[in-house]
């Protein structure tokens, strides 16, 4: 367990730095991230570097015994650079150039900006690689933030055509992959293809999916420029701070070039901006939704199957959400141990001291504007004093053997950005969302204290270090797994044949890799499962319906896949709505030593909990009856409600967290 903080020495008088550093050290801080927005100070004029202040900041932090994580400053290019190279500015789908004055004002594919990024990152790497304070690098800041992954500039149009040519070789193959026969979209050459989402109405969903992939590749390629520049001078770990469930680029691709993945954890801002209903937003007003945060931790831990970092941990109210409530007393401590329990090895608070000016002046820090301690300062100190007693069962130890993984997380949920984009592009029901579908399976497991791994779907069909296996998981869940291919179907079938249990959720196997409909749903798995989705029902928000499962009645909303089980599957539940004409909603079929199940309806929380609890207990997986708002995070037990609760022999104060005595 390591504590860190994000610090902007450039914002404060130099006379203050030594005091700040001493205070950080006394608080238990070990790593300090600096530099990631300071380009105009590092290079005030083209080609004239001013490292003097940054040298002094490094030395000051080093003298206090602190390690430095140096952020590259590329998410805020200086005005002179924009004026020299206006072509670097990103362009929105509306054709409008997005200008200087905030941040992220660059296109990831602009060649000049890539060269300039290489230059500034190389200069920093050359100067600081051997500084004794340096412990790690962070590339850029929050890739894709403010809708900057996708860009409609001339460079992007031209490079998209090249990207398509590489992918499809011939324009005929593209026409077939996109089914351009529809609405007279047939292209005669790649040079005729425009960027999507600028049409009169909805543009071709296959075209859009490829554009999303292309844009994601742009982010990954841009990051690689920086990684390559750093690597010429430094072997220290390189990370990037991503944003929770941010969907716009494929994080699985990004992390292959990084040593550690980090994410920025803002539980209150993220809940406020989420699609959760008002009653949930009010219930978790001051601590955020525990499962929304845990799911992000599990996502990032799963991207590399290694401990991750929290580069920015919310310390108080933020400035960027629609509403910005204060966190509860104890929330910062709670979030810190939640992070460690879910697999993080560092929690770094954002920021050291509240800014007195500019866009983030309403964002809290560990210190207030006047430099005196705020609530989070006190709680970071408590985390520091407790962490020795709370440590022990470290994630790295748990991840060191496959057997430990199986013991630790009996359930895997598959995650995939192509599936996410396919859902986004054609939701077919207003309430249908990829993360919402995943959350419908994730939340009941958290309520029962069952640990979950999020496993990137695309790694299942990769070889070597990049590949992942499902071996050892008792149960694998595949929510909204729209896109299936033959190689994927084989991996999943082998897993089941070997004794695994696989639940396919709504819309599974409905699309090909180029976002066309499979002739049969769920794709290549239909015959093996002995069932087919024959019709779909996209319901408006607020509408609920039921299915009958033996003696139980389950409720669902938003989506129903109507299943024909005449191919040999066993029917476990049927729809009650007369419009569904008695279709199956949930079917099962044994295969080899294991079992497939296909669940077409998006069940509500109590129904899904009931389904999973019975199944897990049958499989010998232990579940807990935790009180409302109480969660298990590995070795810790946490209370997300503002009242004292009892669970598993522990008394939990409001918003409290204790080390769990599993006693087994
Ligand atoms: Zn562009």
CSV table of N, CA, C and O and ligand atoms in Angstrom, one decimal, residues 107 109 151-153 155-156, ligand 1:
chain,number,residue,atom,x,y,z
A,107,UNK,N,-5.3,16.7,-32.0
A,107,UNK,CA,-5.7,15.5,-32.6
A,107,UNK,C,-4.6,14.5,-32.4
A,107,UNK,O,-3.4,14.8,-32.7
A,109,UNK,N,-3.7,12.1,-34.1
A,109,UNK,CA,-3.1,11.6,-35.3
A,109,UNK,C,-2.3,12.7,-36.0
A,109,UNK,O,-1.6,12.4,-37.0
A,151,UNK,N,-12.1,12.4,-33.9
A,151,UNK,CA,-11.8,13.7,-34.5
A,151,UNK,C,-12.2,13.6,-35.9
A,151,UNK,O,-12.0,12.6,-36.6
A,152,UNK,N,-12.7,14.7,-36.4
A,152,UNK,CA,-13.1,14.8,-37.8
A,152,UNK,C,-12.3,15.8,-38.7
A,152,UNK,O,-12.8,16.4,-39.6
A,153,UNK,N,-11.0,15.8,-38.4
A,153,UNK,CA,-10.1,16.7,-39.1
A,153,UNK,C,-9.7,16.1,-40.5
A,153,UNK,O,-9.9,14.9,-40.7
A,155,UNK,N,-6.7,15.3,-41.5
A,155,UNK,CA,-5.7,14.2,-41.2
A,155,UNK,C,-6.5,12.9,-40.9
A,155,UNK,O,-6.1,11.8,-41.4
A,156,UNK,N,-7.5,13.0,-40.1
A,156,UNK,CA,-8.2,11.8,-39.6
A,156,UNK,C,-9.0,11.2,-40.8
A,156,UNK,O,-9.0,10.0,-41.0
B,1,LIG,ZN1,-8.0,14.5,-36.3
